N, CA, C and O atoms as a DFTB+ gen file, in Angstrom:
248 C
 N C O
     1  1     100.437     176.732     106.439
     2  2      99.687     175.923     107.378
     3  2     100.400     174.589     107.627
     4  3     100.788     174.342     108.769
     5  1     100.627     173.581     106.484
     6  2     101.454     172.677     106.628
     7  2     103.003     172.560     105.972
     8  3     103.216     172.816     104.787
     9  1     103.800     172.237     106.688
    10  2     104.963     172.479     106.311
    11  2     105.467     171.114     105.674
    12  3     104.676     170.180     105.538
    13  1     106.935     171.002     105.246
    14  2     107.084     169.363     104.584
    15  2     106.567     167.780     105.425
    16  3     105.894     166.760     105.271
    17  1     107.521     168.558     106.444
    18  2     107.454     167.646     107.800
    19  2     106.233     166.732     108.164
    20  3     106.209     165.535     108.452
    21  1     105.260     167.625     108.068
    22  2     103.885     167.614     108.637
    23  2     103.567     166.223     107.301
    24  3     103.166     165.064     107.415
    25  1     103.915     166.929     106.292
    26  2     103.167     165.648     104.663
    27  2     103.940     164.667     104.828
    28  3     103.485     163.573     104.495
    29  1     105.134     164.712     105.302
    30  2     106.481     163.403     105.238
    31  2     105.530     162.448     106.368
    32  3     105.202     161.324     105.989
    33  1     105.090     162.923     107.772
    34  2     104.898     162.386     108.767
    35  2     103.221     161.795     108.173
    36  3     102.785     160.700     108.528
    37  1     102.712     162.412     107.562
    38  2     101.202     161.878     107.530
    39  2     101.539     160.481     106.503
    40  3     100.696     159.604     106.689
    41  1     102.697     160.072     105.369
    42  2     103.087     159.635     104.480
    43  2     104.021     158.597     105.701
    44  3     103.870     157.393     105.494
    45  1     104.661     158.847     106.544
    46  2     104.599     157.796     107.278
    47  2     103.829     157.155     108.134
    48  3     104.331     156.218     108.756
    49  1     102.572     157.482     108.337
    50  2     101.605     157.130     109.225
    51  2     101.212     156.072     108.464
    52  3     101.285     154.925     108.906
    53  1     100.614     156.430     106.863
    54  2     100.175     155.741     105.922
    55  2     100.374     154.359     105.175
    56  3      99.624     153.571     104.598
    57  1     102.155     154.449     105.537
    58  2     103.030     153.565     105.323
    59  2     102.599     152.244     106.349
    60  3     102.168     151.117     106.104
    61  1     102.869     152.818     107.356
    62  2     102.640     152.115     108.748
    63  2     101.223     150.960     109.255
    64  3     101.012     149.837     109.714
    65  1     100.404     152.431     108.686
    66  2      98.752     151.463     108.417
    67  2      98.781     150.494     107.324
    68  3      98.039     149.513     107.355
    69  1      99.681     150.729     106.253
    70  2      99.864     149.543     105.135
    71  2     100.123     148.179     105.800
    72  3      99.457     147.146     105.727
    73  1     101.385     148.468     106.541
    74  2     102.080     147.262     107.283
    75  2     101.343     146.526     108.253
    76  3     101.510     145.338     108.529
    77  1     100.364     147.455     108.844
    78  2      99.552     146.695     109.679
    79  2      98.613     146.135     109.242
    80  3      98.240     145.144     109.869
    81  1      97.987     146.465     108.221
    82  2      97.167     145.929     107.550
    83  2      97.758     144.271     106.962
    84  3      97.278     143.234     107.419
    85  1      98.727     144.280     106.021
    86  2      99.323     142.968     105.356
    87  2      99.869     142.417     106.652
    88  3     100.018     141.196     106.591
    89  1     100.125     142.823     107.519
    90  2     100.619     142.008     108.621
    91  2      99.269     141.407     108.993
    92  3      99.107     140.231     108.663
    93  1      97.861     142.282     109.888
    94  2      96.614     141.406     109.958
    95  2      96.436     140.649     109.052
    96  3      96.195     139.515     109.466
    97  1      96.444     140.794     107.326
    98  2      95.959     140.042     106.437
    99  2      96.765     138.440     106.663
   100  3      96.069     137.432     106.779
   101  1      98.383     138.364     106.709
   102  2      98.659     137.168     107.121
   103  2      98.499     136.440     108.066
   104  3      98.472     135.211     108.132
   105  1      98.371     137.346     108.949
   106  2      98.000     136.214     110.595
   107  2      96.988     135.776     110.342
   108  3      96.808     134.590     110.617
   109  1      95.614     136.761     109.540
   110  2      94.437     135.692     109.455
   111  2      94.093     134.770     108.158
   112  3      93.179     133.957     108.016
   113  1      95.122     135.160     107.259
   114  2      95.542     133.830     106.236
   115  2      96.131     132.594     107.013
   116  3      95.662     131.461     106.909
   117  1      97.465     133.010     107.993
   118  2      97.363     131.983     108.823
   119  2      96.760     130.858     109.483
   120  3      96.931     129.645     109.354
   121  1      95.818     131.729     110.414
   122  2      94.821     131.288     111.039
   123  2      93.506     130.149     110.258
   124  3      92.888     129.207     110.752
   125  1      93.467     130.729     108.937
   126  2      92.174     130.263     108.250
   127  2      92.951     128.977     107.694
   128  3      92.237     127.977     107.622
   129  1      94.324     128.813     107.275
   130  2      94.930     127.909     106.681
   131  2      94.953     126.870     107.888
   132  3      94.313     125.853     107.618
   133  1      95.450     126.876     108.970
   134  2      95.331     126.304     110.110
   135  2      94.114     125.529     110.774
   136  3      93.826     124.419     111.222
   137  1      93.623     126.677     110.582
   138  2      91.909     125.935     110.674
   139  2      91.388     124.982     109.936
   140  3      91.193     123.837     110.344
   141  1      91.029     125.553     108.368
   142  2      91.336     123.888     107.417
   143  2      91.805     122.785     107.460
   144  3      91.236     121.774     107.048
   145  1      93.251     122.849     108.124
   146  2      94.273     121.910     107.235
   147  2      93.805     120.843     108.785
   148  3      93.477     119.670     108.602
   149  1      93.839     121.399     110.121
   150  2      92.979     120.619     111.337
   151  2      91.844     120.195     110.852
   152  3      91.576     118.999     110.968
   153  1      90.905     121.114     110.182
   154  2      89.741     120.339     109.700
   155  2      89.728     118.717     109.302
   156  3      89.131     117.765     109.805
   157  1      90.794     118.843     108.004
   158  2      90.684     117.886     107.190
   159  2      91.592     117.127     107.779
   160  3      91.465     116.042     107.211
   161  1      92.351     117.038     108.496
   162  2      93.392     116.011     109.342
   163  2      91.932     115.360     110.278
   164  3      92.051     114.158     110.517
   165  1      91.063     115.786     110.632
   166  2      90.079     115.752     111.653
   167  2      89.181     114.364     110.752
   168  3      89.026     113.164     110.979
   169  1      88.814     115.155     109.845
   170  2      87.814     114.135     108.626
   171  2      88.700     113.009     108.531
   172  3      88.217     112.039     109.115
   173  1      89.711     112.804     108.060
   174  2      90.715     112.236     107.898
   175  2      90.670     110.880     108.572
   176  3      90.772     109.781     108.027
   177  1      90.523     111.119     109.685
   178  2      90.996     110.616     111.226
   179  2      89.739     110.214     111.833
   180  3      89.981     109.686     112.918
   181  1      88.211     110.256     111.519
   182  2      87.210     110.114     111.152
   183  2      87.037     109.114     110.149
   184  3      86.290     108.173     110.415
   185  1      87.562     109.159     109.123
   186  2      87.322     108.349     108.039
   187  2      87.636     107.147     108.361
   188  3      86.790     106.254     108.401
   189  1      89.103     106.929     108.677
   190  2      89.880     106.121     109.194
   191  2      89.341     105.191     109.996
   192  3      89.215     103.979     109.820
   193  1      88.970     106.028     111.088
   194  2      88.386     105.153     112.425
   195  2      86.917     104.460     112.125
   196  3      86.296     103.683     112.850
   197  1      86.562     104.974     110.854
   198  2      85.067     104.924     110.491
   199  2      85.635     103.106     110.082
   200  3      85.411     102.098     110.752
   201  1      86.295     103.209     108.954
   202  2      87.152     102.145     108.113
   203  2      87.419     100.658     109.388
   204  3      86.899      99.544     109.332
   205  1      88.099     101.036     110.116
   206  2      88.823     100.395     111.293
   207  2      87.670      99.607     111.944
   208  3      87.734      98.397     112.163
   209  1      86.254     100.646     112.334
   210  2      85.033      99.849     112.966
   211  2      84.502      98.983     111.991
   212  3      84.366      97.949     112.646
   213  1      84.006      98.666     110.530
   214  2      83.288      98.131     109.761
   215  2      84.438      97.132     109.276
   216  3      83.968      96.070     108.869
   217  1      85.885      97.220     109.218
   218  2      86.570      95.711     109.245
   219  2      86.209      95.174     110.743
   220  3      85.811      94.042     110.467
   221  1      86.118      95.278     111.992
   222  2      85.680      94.835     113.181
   223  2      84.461      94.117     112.952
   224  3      84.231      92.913     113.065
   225  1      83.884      94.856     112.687
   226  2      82.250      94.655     112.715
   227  2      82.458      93.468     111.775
   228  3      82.285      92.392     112.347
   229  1      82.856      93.362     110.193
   230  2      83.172      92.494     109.392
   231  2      83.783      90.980     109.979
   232  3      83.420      89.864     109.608
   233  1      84.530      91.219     110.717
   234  2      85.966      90.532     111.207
   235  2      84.567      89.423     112.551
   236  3      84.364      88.275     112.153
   237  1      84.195      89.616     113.202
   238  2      83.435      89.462     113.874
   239  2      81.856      87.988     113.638
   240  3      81.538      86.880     114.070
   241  1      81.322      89.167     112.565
   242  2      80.378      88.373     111.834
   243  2      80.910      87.228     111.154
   244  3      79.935      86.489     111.016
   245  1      81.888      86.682     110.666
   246  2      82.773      85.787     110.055
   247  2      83.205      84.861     111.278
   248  3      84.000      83.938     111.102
């Protein structure tokens, strides 16, 4: 019914779905790392500007 060919080829199919798989898994390790690291550049940059208004505000009242 099945010959070598046929098991070699299903054994490369298998292979193939591996690769696609760890390949999706990094793009969306990517993605999620990316997303974070903007997050916290975001907070960051937030904080900052938070800092920047309350010496004003300080700077002012004086």
């Amino acid at each position: 019914m099945f010959s070598g060919s046929d098991s070699y080829q299903f054994d490369q199919v298998k292979n193939i779905v591996w690769l696609f798989g760890i390949a999706a898994g990094v793009v969306l390790v990517y993605f999620v790392v990316r997303f974070l690291l903007k997050k916290k550049k975001k907070e960051k940059q937030q904080s900052i500007e938070n800092k920047v208004v309350d010496v004003d505000v300080v700077d002012k009242e004086n």
